[in-house]
Amino acid sequence: MAGSSIMENLFQRTLEDLIKGLRLQLIGESTFISNATEEIRREVKSTDQHTKSIALQKLSYLSAVHAVDMSWACFHVVEVMSSSKFAHKRIGYHAASQSFNDNTPVLLLITNQLRKDLSSTNHFEVSLALDLLSRIATLDLARDLTPEVFKLLSTARVFIRKKAIAVVLRVFDKYPDAVRVCFKRLVENLESSDPQVVTAVIGVFCELAAKDPGSYLPLAPEFYRILVDSKNNWVLIKVLKVFAKLAPLEPRLGKRIVEPVCDHMGRSGAKSLVFECVRTVLTSLSDYESAVKLAVEKVRELLVDQDPNLRYLGLQALSVATPEHLWAVIENKEAVVKSLSDDDSNIKIESLRLLMAMVSESHVADISRVLLNYALKSDPEFSNQILGSILTTCCRNVYEIVVDFDWYVSLLGEMAMIPNCQKGEEIETQLVDIGMRVKDARMQLVRVGRDLLIDPALLGNVHLHRILCAAAWIAGEYVEVAANPFELMDALLQPRTSLLPPSIRAVYINSAFKILIFCLDCYILQNEGSASWYSDNLAGGQSDLLSVKNDTEAAELATCEGSNDEQHEDFNPRNATESSEDLSVKNDIDRVATHGQASTPPTVLGKKNSMHESIVSLLNRIELIFGPLIANQDVEVLERAQNLLSLVQLIKEEIIDNLVQSVVDIANKKVTRVTAIINLLRDAFTTELGPVSTSAQGRIVVPDGLVLKENLDDLQAMCGDIELPSSSSFGTGVPHLTTTSDTSSSNLLKNEESGPLKESTSLIEHRKRHELYYLPSEKSEIVSDEYPPAKKDKKRANQTKPRLALVRLDDGDVAPISVKRPEPRDDSLSGAIKDVLLRSETGPCMSGSSRSKNHGHSHTKERRHRGKEKIVEGEEHDQREKKKSGHCRGRRKTHQRAKSPVNVVSHTPVIPDFLL
Amino acid sequence: MIKAVLVLNTEGKPRLAKFYQFQSVEKQHEAIRNVFSVLCCRPEHVSNFVDAESFFGPDSRLVYKHFATLYFMFIFDSSENELAMLDLIQVFVETLDKCFRNVCELDIVFNYSKMHTILDEIILGGQVLETSSNEVMKAIEEISRLESASNAINLVPKSVSGWRSR
């Protein structure tokens, strides 16, 4: 056995051998690692402690550096941890700290080992145990080892005490009841004269205060003393962080600390401390003007420093100041703008955020100009960040800061032309959105859209396709404000539009359709005007007034015929007809204007011919460009192209026929079918589109008596059933109705009677089927009553429209953000700390012995108040006290007895005012 | 609180990786790869800060220093001061320099255990414990002596012990 052990020891590869071997591998590293892992699996099972330890060390290395799994070795880790040799023990502890976690199955096995090592006389062994505990402590470990940690919190060995203090954070987190044992001693360490101890304990309080600052407010005097007296920058930084959390909770506290904070900010040569003071002032002492001004001065120094770290932190500090002290950002505007040119992307992004924070309606144009110039010369990534920031800021709260929409629309157009621009979707959305909301901006929108559409080079840029889509939509939708519709049509019919994806091509076709209808409508109006003129001429010198009258009569005739057609075809309900009449009245006004323009006698014929040629040319061009698309694979493109081409064919036939007719015949010719179709389409396109609220669907009221089922299985049954079962189903629903049974029976009978009469029509049958299922016939009457209110709403909207430059929906455009309530915090730690603090403040103690007694005494009293179950525990404490007092002298006994009334009085849970 | 300490070389190979909040080995190395892909693109003479939220979760920041062929980096939350963390990296590097005399990457490669021991004297459980490189050196030297003594005992063969008693 001894020989075998020596053999393993002498020939085992060490960690250094492993590392050397790895470094020699050029392409076989993974194989080498696999082989090494297998070797380790064998070695780690050795009964020789040294062999096992070295194997474990190698495994730890491979796990940390080469992602090798080592969870399978947890039992061997426990064995090595228990070695009596420090070198081996250290290897075991390191492996445990690296691989153990809450789910490690052998954690229970190490409790006693940790307890033993925590009590070791070798303080490096204690150190190993504390380090491991700080990394892997579970509830069980924390509970079982709290007594050991408690002892170490007051050990004379500073090397150990500072580590025990740091471990407390993890212990409190896992086992909040440990507060009752250790918190008081933790607080005592705040008064230590050793800087290492104070560094550790203030670090713990910084972490604790970050989670639950209110609990540590009673300790403010201790923190204040450290703030004033300490010379250690690390300690001061931590205590400043603590106060940054406490000050907002207690106004008087801020008042007390503002002076020492300003002292440190003004005098300290350490940049880290100065920056922490600045941050504390700007976050938690922002009400103190002089402190803020000093902080802003320090920020300015940071902004111009050569060190990019300091410049970046200076910008960060301004970001913190922005909500309450925007003036500080504006005051440093030059430095912020200059930072846009920095080499450091961190600095550029931060300065961009600050600039957007400065934006207001008075200088959004100036800042956007500056930013656009930077976007032109920046790298693609930052350029797009600039554009994104401008877009986000300007459209915030429905374009709140935009006053001049013509300017903003032009800006969007310029953004689109910036090289590397990848914000096409957002620009598209905003262009369309503004068109729907801001009527006065439509002319500028069409201009910008035109400039984008007519440039054939843009069609090859995929990043611009979405913007071109918006431009096309705008050109079609608002063609009536366009200077030259034919130019727009030429743009939409460019051969290079074949480079566009189908979805955008479809929009181009649809817009071409709209513009064509507009052009044809103008053409028809011009013809009618010409006819009127010829009539006047034939009559031998009629006045203009008579011409206007004739035009009006013609309009009325057209309106009557339109109504007749609509009634005949029976497509539209009465409301639609009324709406159409309103629109016709508006169009009459347009026609009069058109007539005025075309009334010059000498040029009428020439202009007519020119218009005619333009229309014919346009129709031919449409056929040329869109003809091939009727074979397109995309159904959207195919169908729109087919629709448009069919209309073009109809119109061409009509127009060609007109060429062979005499002027007189035209004057007497009745309105043709094609003209009627064009009028219909024009009316359809004239309906104005507005923004849709995100909650619009929710505003539709569910009809009375309609029960919306979550489970739609009935639909399947209904679809499969014949008519009679549906009727039965309806009959079953009768008892649920709130109306009288007599009325219900009557309706049911009525439906049954009407059934046979309408059975022949599938459409009628479909309606009946759905009515039977969704709505009783009596309910449809109620539904019809709701039409007038909708109509009134529409009229009201129309009336108010001219007064508003921007359309905003009453209930807001943005979907309401559901505010999530913060999850209830685990209050066990907070409660424990408050409990301990209240008791610890029950009065100063004259001696250690007295303190101990008082502690027990108040403890006992409080437990009695908590309830019957605590009596047993209270009695235990009484016995313990009795035993202790047996050792005291007579005089001390008297003294303690005299103290009792004070304890009773101070038991009242009043938080003393430490700051006054 | 410090969440992790990483030392990578300029090829992205980890030389030291210590995570103070447990993560699986796979996640650790994924984080290391992500961090390196950001660092290797950053030029010299820019700030030493990186937003680490996408790698280490919310409230995470990273500061780094680039020495020769190595990146030293600390990942921490808002309870730490950025400039203080940069100073702490300096303390760490100074300590390494004292231990190995003009430290280079090779020293770090072949002294894996010592690296961890040094770091454990500076940071415990994610909290800063010691900011003086001299104090750290004292502890390291004592630990080294203790280990040497421990190993020396182990090297005495049992047969020799038997002979001496006889």
Tab-separated table of N, CA and C in Angstrom, chain A residues 122-243:
chain	number	residue	atom	x	y	z
A	122	ASN	N	-6.066	28.279	13.205
A	122	ASN	CA	-5.377	28.762	12.008
A	122	ASN	C	-6.311	29.734	11.292
A	123	HIS	N	-5.975	31.024	11.299
A	123	HIS	CA	-6.951	31.985	10.779
A	123	HIS	C	-7.076	31.915	9.268
A	124	PHE	N	-6.155	31.248	8.587
A	124	PHE	CA	-6.344	31.066	7.154
A	124	PHE	C	-7.380	29.980	6.879
A	125	GLU	N	-7.482	29.017	7.779
A	125	GLU	CA	-8.549	28.029	7.640
A	125	GLU	C	-9.905	28.688	7.889
A	126	VAL	N	-9.958	29.536	8.902
A	126	VAL	CA	-11.195	30.284	9.158
A	126	VAL	C	-11.551	31.102	7.919
A	127	SER	N	-10.533	31.700	7.320
A	127	SER	CA	-10.739	32.526	6.137
A	127	SER	C	-11.343	31.719	4.994
A	128	LEU	N	-10.830	30.502	4.786
A	128	LEU	CA	-11.377	29.647	3.730
A	128	LEU	C	-12.859	29.365	3.964
A	129	ALA	N	-13.189	29.061	5.216
A	129	ALA	CA	-14.575	28.720	5.531
A	129	ALA	C	-15.495	29.926	5.335
A	130	LEU	N	-15.032	31.090	5.755
A	130	LEU	CA	-15.860	32.291	5.599
A	130	LEU	C	-16.075	32.622	4.125
A	131	ASP	N	-15.022	32.474	3.338
A	131	ASP	CA	-15.157	32.780	1.909
A	131	ASP	C	-16.180	31.852	1.260
A	132	LEU	N	-16.107	30.568	1.607
A	132	LEU	CA	-17.065	29.618	1.036
A	132	LEU	C	-18.486	29.946	1.475
A	133	LEU	N	-18.628	30.274	2.752
A	133	LEU	CA	-19.951	30.594	3.274
A	133	LEU	C	-20.551	31.801	2.544
A	134	SER	N	-19.713	32.761	2.222
A	134	SER	CA	-20.218	33.957	1.542
A	134	SER	C	-20.693	33.639	0.137
A	135	ARG	N	-20.270	32.523	-0.403
A	135	ARG	CA	-20.635	32.192	-1.772
A	135	ARG	C	-21.801	31.221	-1.853
A	136	ILE	N	-21.886	30.257	-0.923
A	136	ILE	CA	-22.842	29.166	-1.109
A	136	ILE	C	-23.805	28.989	0.049
A	137	ALA	N	-23.812	29.897	1.010
A	137	ALA	CA	-24.646	29.683	2.198
A	137	ALA	C	-26.101	29.484	1.805
A	138	THR	N	-26.716	28.433	2.340
A	138	THR	CA	-28.145	28.207	2.170
A	138	THR	C	-28.842	28.522	3.484
A	139	LEU	N	-30.161	28.380	3.485
A	139	LEU	CA	-30.912	28.615	4.715
A	139	LEU	C	-30.396	27.726	5.837
A	140	ASP	N	-30.193	26.455	5.521
A	140	ASP	CA	-29.753	25.518	6.555
A	140	ASP	C	-28.365	25.872	7.076
A	141	LEU	N	-27.441	26.122	6.157
A	141	LEU	CA	-26.084	26.465	6.577
A	141	LEU	C	-26.084	27.758	7.381
A	142	ALA	N	-26.826	28.747	6.920
A	142	ALA	CA	-26.841	30.035	7.605
A	142	ALA	C	-27.390	29.877	9.016
A	143	ARG	N	-28.465	29.114	9.153
A	143	ARG	CA	-29.070	28.936	10.472
A	143	ARG	C	-28.121	28.198	11.409
A	144	ASP	N	-27.500	27.135	10.897
A	144	ASP	CA	-26.661	26.306	11.766
A	144	ASP	C	-25.364	27.000	12.155
A	145	LEU	N	-24.883	27.909	11.321
A	145	LEU	CA	-23.569	28.497	11.561
A	145	LEU	C	-23.632	29.930	12.069
A	146	THR	N	-24.839	30.446	12.286
A	146	THR	CA	-24.952	31.807	12.815
A	146	THR	C	-24.183	31.986	14.130
A	147	PRO	N	-24.228	31.020	15.057
A	147	PRO	CA	-23.470	31.232	16.306
A	147	PRO	C	-21.975	31.421	16.066
A	148	GLU	N	-21.404	30.657	15.139
A	148	GLU	CA	-19.974	30.797	14.865
A	148	GLU	C	-19.670	32.160	14.267
A	149	VAL	N	-20.511	32.583	13.328
A	149	VAL	CA	-20.288	33.893	12.713
A	149	VAL	C	-20.408	34.985	13.772
A	150	PHE	N	-21.370	34.807	14.670
A	150	PHE	CA	-21.572	35.784	15.738
A	150	PHE	C	-20.301	35.965	16.563
A	151	LYS	N	-19.682	34.853	16.917
A	151	LYS	CA	-18.447	34.953	17.699
A	151	LYS	C	-17.368	35.689	16.928
A	152	LEU	N	-17.235	35.368	15.659
A	152	LEU	CA	-16.159	35.942	14.862
A	152	LEU	C	-16.340	37.431	14.630
A	153	LEU	N	-17.565	37.925	14.807
A	153	LEU	CA	-17.808	39.348	14.591
A	153	LEU	C	-17.098	40.211	15.621
A	154	SER	N	-16.668	39.608	16.714
A	154	SER	CA	-15.980	40.409	17.726
A	154	SER	C	-14.595	39.849	18.034
A	155	THR	N	-14.073	38.994	17.154
A	155	THR	CA	-12.744	38.444	17.400
A	155	THR	C	-11.694	39.544	17.310
A	156	ALA	N	-10.621	39.365	18.050
A	156	ALA	CA	-9.564	40.373	18.054
A	156	ALA	C	-8.784	40.370	16.747
A	157	ARG	N	-8.832	39.262	16.034
A	157	ARG	CA	-8.066	39.175	14.792
A	157	ARG	C	-8.797	39.913	13.672
A	158	VAL	N	-8.284	41.055	13.303
A	158	VAL	CA	-8.928	41.891	12.286
A	158	VAL	C	-9.050	41.144	10.962
A	159	PHE	N	-8.030	40.351	10.655
A	159	PHE	CA	-8.038	39.595	9.408
A	159	PHE	C	-9.299	38.741	9.288
A	160	ILE	N	-9.741	38.197	10.424
A	160	ILE	CA	-10.926	37.347	10.434
A	160	ILE	C	-12.193	38.168	10.574
A	161	ARG	N	-12.124	39.190	11.414
A	161	ARG	CA	-13.346	39.952	11.705
A	161	ARG	C	-13.915	40.615	10.453
A	162	LYS	N	-13.037	41.186	9.635
A	162	LYS	CA	-13.549	41.879	8.451
A	162	LYS	C	-14.244	40.902	7.518
A	163	LYS	N	-13.746	39.665	7.473
A	163	LYS	CA	-14.379	38.673	6.599
A	163	LYS	C	-15.695	38.188	7.187
A	164	ALA	N	-15.737	38.027	8.507
A	164	ALA	CA	-16.993	37.629	9.145
A	164	ALA	C	-18.068	38.685	8.909
A	165	ILE	N	-17.651	39.946	8.957
A	165	ILE	CA	-18.598	41.030	8.697
A	165	ILE	C	-19.164	40.910	7.278
A	166	ALA	N	-18.299	40.624	6.325
A	166	ALA	CA	-18.760	40.522	4.937
A	166	ALA	C	-19.700	39.333	4.760
A	167	VAL	N	-19.464	38.253	5.501
A	167	VAL	CA	-20.308	37.062	5.382
A	167	VAL	C	-21.721	37.332	5.882
A	168	VAL	N	-21.839	38.249	6.844
A	168	VAL	CA	-23.142	38.538	7.445
A	168	VAL	C	-24.185	38.878	6.383
A	169	LEU	N	-23.766	39.542	5.318
A	169	LEU	CA	-24.725	39.937	4.281
A	169	LEU	C	-25.436	38.721	3.703
A	170	ARG	N	-24.663	37.704	3.394
A	170	ARG	CA	-25.257	36.495	2.824
A	170	ARG	C	-26.105	35.768	3.860
A	171	VAL	N	-25.612	35.743	5.099
A	171	VAL	CA	-26.338	35.040	6.161
A	171	VAL	C	-27.697	35.703	6.388
A	172	PHE	N	-27.710	37.041	6.448
A	172	PHE	CA	-28.981	37.754	6.624
A	172	PHE	C	-29.935	37.474	5.473
A	173	ASP	N	-29.362	37.409	4.270
A	173	ASP	CA	-30.203	37.220	3.093
A	173	ASP	C	-30.883	35.853	3.135
A	174	LYS	N	-30.138	34.836	3.548
A	174	LYS	CA	-30.680	33.474	3.532
A	174	LYS	C	-31.494	33.150	4.784
A	175	TYR	N	-31.120	33.754	5.908
A	175	TYR	CA	-31.736	33.410	7.192
A	175	TYR	C	-31.982	34.700	7.959
A	176	PRO	N	-33.078	35.411	7.670
A	176	PRO	CA	-33.304	36.726	8.275
A	176	PRO	C	-33.295	36.713	9.799
A	177	ASP	N	-33.637	35.599	10.424
A	177	ASP	CA	-33.640	35.565	11.884
A	177	ASP	C	-32.250	35.773	12.468
A	178	ALA	N	-31.222	35.624	11.651
A	178	ALA	CA	-29.865	35.855	12.143
A	178	ALA	C	-29.679	37.295	12.603
A	179	VAL	N	-30.557	38.179	12.126
A	179	VAL	CA	-30.464	39.583	12.524
A	179	VAL	C	-30.547	39.716	14.037
A	180	ARG	N	-31.421	38.912	14.653
A	180	ARG	CA	-31.605	39.021	16.098
A	180	ARG	C	-30.323	38.676	16.848
A	181	VAL	N	-29.502	37.856	16.233
A	181	VAL	CA	-28.269	37.428	16.889
A	181	VAL	C	-27.125	38.385	16.585
A	182	CYS	N	-26.980	38.786	15.332
A	182	CYS	CA	-25.738	39.419	14.873
A	182	CYS	C	-25.830	40.917	14.630
A	183	PHE	N	-27.051	41.458	14.493
A	183	PHE	CA	-27.146	42.828	14.003
A	183	PHE	C	-26.486	43.812	14.957
A	184	LYS	N	-26.731	43.636	16.231
A	184	LYS	CA	-26.188	44.575	17.213
A	184	LYS	C	-24.670	44.617	17.144
A	185	ARG	N	-24.073	43.449	17.038
A	185	ARG	CA	-22.617	43.379	16.973
A	185	ARG	C	-22.112	43.978	15.671
A	186	LEU	N	-22.887	43.802	14.614
A	186	LEU	CA	-22.532	44.416	13.341
A	186	LEU	C	-22.480	45.932	13.485
A	187	VAL	N	-23.485	46.481	14.162
A	187	VAL	CA	-23.532	47.932	14.356
A	187	VAL	C	-22.343	48.400	15.187
A	188	GLU	N	-21.970	47.600	16.184
A	188	GLU	CA	-20.834	47.978	17.028
A	188	GLU	C	-19.554	48.131	16.217
A	189	ASN	N	-19.428	47.334	15.179
A	189	ASN	CA	-18.228	47.416	14.358
A	189	ASN	C	-18.137	48.723	13.583
A	190	LEU	N	-19.262	49.422	13.463
A	190	LEU	CA	-19.210	50.731	12.810
A	190	LEU	C	-18.307	51.691	13.585
A	191	GLU	N	-18.146	51.440	14.876
A	191	GLU	CA	-17.360	52.342	15.713
A	191	GLU	C	-15.899	51.925	15.796
A	192	SER	N	-15.526	50.894	15.064
A	192	SER	CA	-14.155	50.401	15.154
A	192	SER	C	-13.174	51.454	14.669
A	193	SER	N	-11.970	51.417	15.239
A	193	SER	CA	-10.936	52.352	14.807
A	193	SER	C	-10.103	51.774	13.674
A	194	ASP	N	-10.342	50.512	13.349
A	194	ASP	CA	-9.558	49.881	12.293
A	194	ASP	C	-10.210	50.150	10.935
A	195	PRO	N	-9.485	50.757	9.985
A	195	PRO	CA	-10.098	51.093	8.693
A	195	PRO	C	-10.568	49.875	7.920
A	196	GLN	N	-9.889	48.733	8.092
A	196	GLN	CA	-10.327	47.542	7.358
A	196	GLN	C	-11.702	47.092	7.834
A	197	VAL	N	-11.905	47.158	9.139
A	197	VAL	CA	-13.192	46.735	9.688
A	197	VAL	C	-14.295	47.682	9.235
A	198	VAL	N	-14.016	48.982	9.288
A	198	VAL	CA	-15.037	49.949	8.885
A	198	VAL	C	-15.348	49.805	7.397
A	199	THR	N	-14.319	49.556	6.594
A	199	THR	CA	-14.550	49.339	5.162
A	199	THR	C	-15.519	48.189	4.948
A	200	ALA	N	-15.309	47.099	5.675
A	200	ALA	CA	-16.159	45.921	5.492
A	200	ALA	C	-17.582	46.186	5.959
A	201	VAL	N	-17.733	46.813	7.127
A	201	VAL	CA	-19.079	46.938	7.689
A	201	VAL	C	-19.896	47.986	6.933
A	202	ILE	N	-19.243	49.061	6.490
A	202	ILE	CA	-20.010	50.059	5.741
A	202	ILE	C	-20.412	49.489	4.379
A	203	GLY	N	-19.590	48.583	3.853
A	203	GLY	CA	-19.962	47.912	2.611
A	203	GLY	C	-21.212	47.070	2.788
A	204	VAL	N	-21.299	46.383	3.935
A	204	VAL	CA	-22.483	45.566	4.202
A	204	VAL	C	-23.722	46.460	4.308
A	205	PHE	N	-23.603	47.563	5.042
A	205	PHE	CA	-24.764	48.442	5.197
A	205	PHE	C	-25.156	49.083	3.873
A	206	CYS	N	-24.181	49.312	3.016
A	206	CYS	CA	-24.513	49.855	1.697
A	206	CYS	C	-25.402	48.881	0.936
A	207	GLU	N	-25.060	47.600	0.996
A	207	GLU	CA	-25.881	46.600	0.317
A	207	GLU	C	-27.254	46.470	0.969
A	208	LEU	N	-27.276	46.479	2.298
A	208	LEU	CA	-28.558	46.328	2.994
A	208	LEU	C	-29.461	47.526	2.722
A	209	ALA	N	-28.893	48.730	2.771
A	209	ALA	CA	-29.698	49.944	2.578
A	209	ALA	C	-30.228	50.033	1.154
A	210	ALA	N	-29.507	49.440	0.205
A	210	ALA	CA	-29.975	49.503	-1.178
A	210	ALA	C	-31.302	48.782	-1.330
A	211	LYS	N	-31.534	47.759	-0.513
A	211	LYS	CA	-32.760	46.980	-0.651
A	211	LYS	C	-33.898	47.539	0.183
A	212	ASP	N	-33.581	48.069	1.369
A	212	ASP	CA	-34.636	48.468	2.300
A	212	ASP	C	-34.130	49.623	3.147
A	213	PRO	N	-34.020	50.812	2.561
A	213	PRO	CA	-33.378	51.921	3.278
A	213	PRO	C	-34.085	52.329	4.560
A	214	GLY	N	-35.411	52.235	4.601
A	214	GLY	CA	-36.138	52.721	5.764
A	214	GLY	C	-35.700	52.086	7.072
A	215	SER	N	-35.280	50.829	7.009
A	215	SER	CA	-34.930	50.114	8.234
A	215	SER	C	-33.685	50.673	8.896
A	216	TYR	N	-32.858	51.374	8.162
A	216	TYR	CA	-31.561	51.796	8.686
A	216	TYR	C	-31.518	53.276	9.011
A	217	LEU	N	-32.666	53.941	8.922
A	217	LEU	CA	-32.731	55.353	9.261
A	217	LEU	C	-32.266	55.634	10.695
A	218	PRO	N	-32.601	54.769	11.673
A	218	PRO	CA	-32.121	55.035	13.039
A	218	PRO	C	-30.606	55.022	13.181
A	219	LEU	N	-29.908	54.449	12.224
A	219	LEU	CA	-28.449	54.423	12.298
A	219	LEU	C	-27.814	55.654	11.673
A	220	ALA	N	-28.619	56.604	11.258
A	220	ALA	CA	-28.086	57.783	10.574
A	220	ALA	C	-26.983	58.488	11.372
A	221	PRO	N	-27.108	58.637	12.704
A	221	PRO	CA	-26.014	59.313	13.427
A	221	PRO	C	-24.669	58.617	13.268
A	222	GLU	N	-24.679	57.288	13.255
A	222	GLU	CA	-23.422	56.561	13.069
A	222	GLU	C	-22.837	56.837	11.691
A	223	PHE	N	-23.701	56.784	10.689
A	223	PHE	CA	-23.228	57.047	9.334
A	223	PHE	C	-22.719	58.483	9.215
A	224	TYR	N	-23.415	59.398	9.890
A	224	TYR	CA	-23.017	60.801	9.832
A	224	TYR	C	-21.624	60.991	10.413
A	225	ARG	N	-21.369	60.326	11.534
A	225	ARG	CA	-20.050	60.446	12.159
A	225	ARG	C	-18.970	59.962	11.196
A	226	ILE	N	-19.230	58.850	10.522
A	226	ILE	CA	-18.256	58.328	9.555
A	226	ILE	C	-18.072	59.311	8.407
A	227	LEU	N	-19.178	59.885	7.961
A	227	LEU	CA	-19.108	60.840	6.849
A	227	LEU	C	-18.203	62.010	7.196
A	228	VAL	N	-18.281	62.455	8.443
A	228	VAL	CA	-17.525	63.634	8.850
A	228	VAL	C	-16.080	63.285	9.195
A	229	ASP	N	-15.867	62.132	9.829
A	229	ASP	CA	-14.555	61.833	10.407
A	229	ASP	C	-13.642	61.012	9.501
A	230	SER	N	-14.201	60.189	8.641
A	230	SER	CA	-13.357	59.244	7.919
A	230	SER	C	-12.499	59.949	6.880
A	231	LYS	N	-11.285	59.425	6.684
A	231	LYS	CA	-10.383	59.928	5.652
A	231	LYS	C	-10.230	58.921	4.513
A	232	ASN	N	-10.906	57.804	4.637
A	232	ASN	CA	-10.750	56.724	3.655
A	232	ASN	C	-11.763	56.919	2.530
A	233	ASN	N	-11.270	57.068	1.319
A	233	ASN	CA	-12.167	57.335	0.192
A	233	ASN	C	-13.156	56.198	-0.052
A	234	TRP	N	-12.686	54.966	0.120
A	234	TRP	CA	-13.587	53.834	-0.096
A	234	TRP	C	-14.759	53.893	0.876
A	235	VAL	N	-14.443	54.188	2.122
A	235	VAL	CA	-15.484	54.248	3.144
A	235	VAL	C	-16.436	55.400	2.854
A	236	LEU	N	-15.885	56.538	2.465
A	236	LEU	CA	-16.727	57.702	2.196
A	236	LEU	C	-17.659	57.454	1.015
A	237	ILE	N	-17.147	56.791	-0.008
A	237	ILE	CA	-18.001	56.485	-1.162
A	237	ILE	C	-19.183	55.626	-0.733
A	238	LYS	N	-18.916	54.632	0.085
A	238	LYS	CA	-19.992	53.742	0.522
A	238	LYS	C	-21.005	54.473	1.394
A	239	VAL	N	-20.503	55.315	2.311
A	239	VAL	CA	-21.443	55.988	3.207
A	239	VAL	C	-22.274	57.004	2.422
A	240	LEU	N	-21.687	57.575	1.367
A	240	LEU	CA	-22.467	58.465	0.511
A	240	LEU	C	-23.581	57.704	-0.193
A	241	LYS	N	-23.275	56.491	-0.612
A	241	LYS	CA	-24.321	55.686	-1.246
A	241	LYS	C	-25.435	55.362	-0.258
A	242	VAL	N	-25.049	55.114	0.998
A	242	VAL	CA	-26.066	54.854	2.017
A	242	VAL	C	-26.962	56.076	2.186
A	243	PHE	N	-26.349	57.245	2.291
A	243	PHE	CA	-27.148	58.464	2.482
A	243	PHE	C	-27.993	58.789	1.257
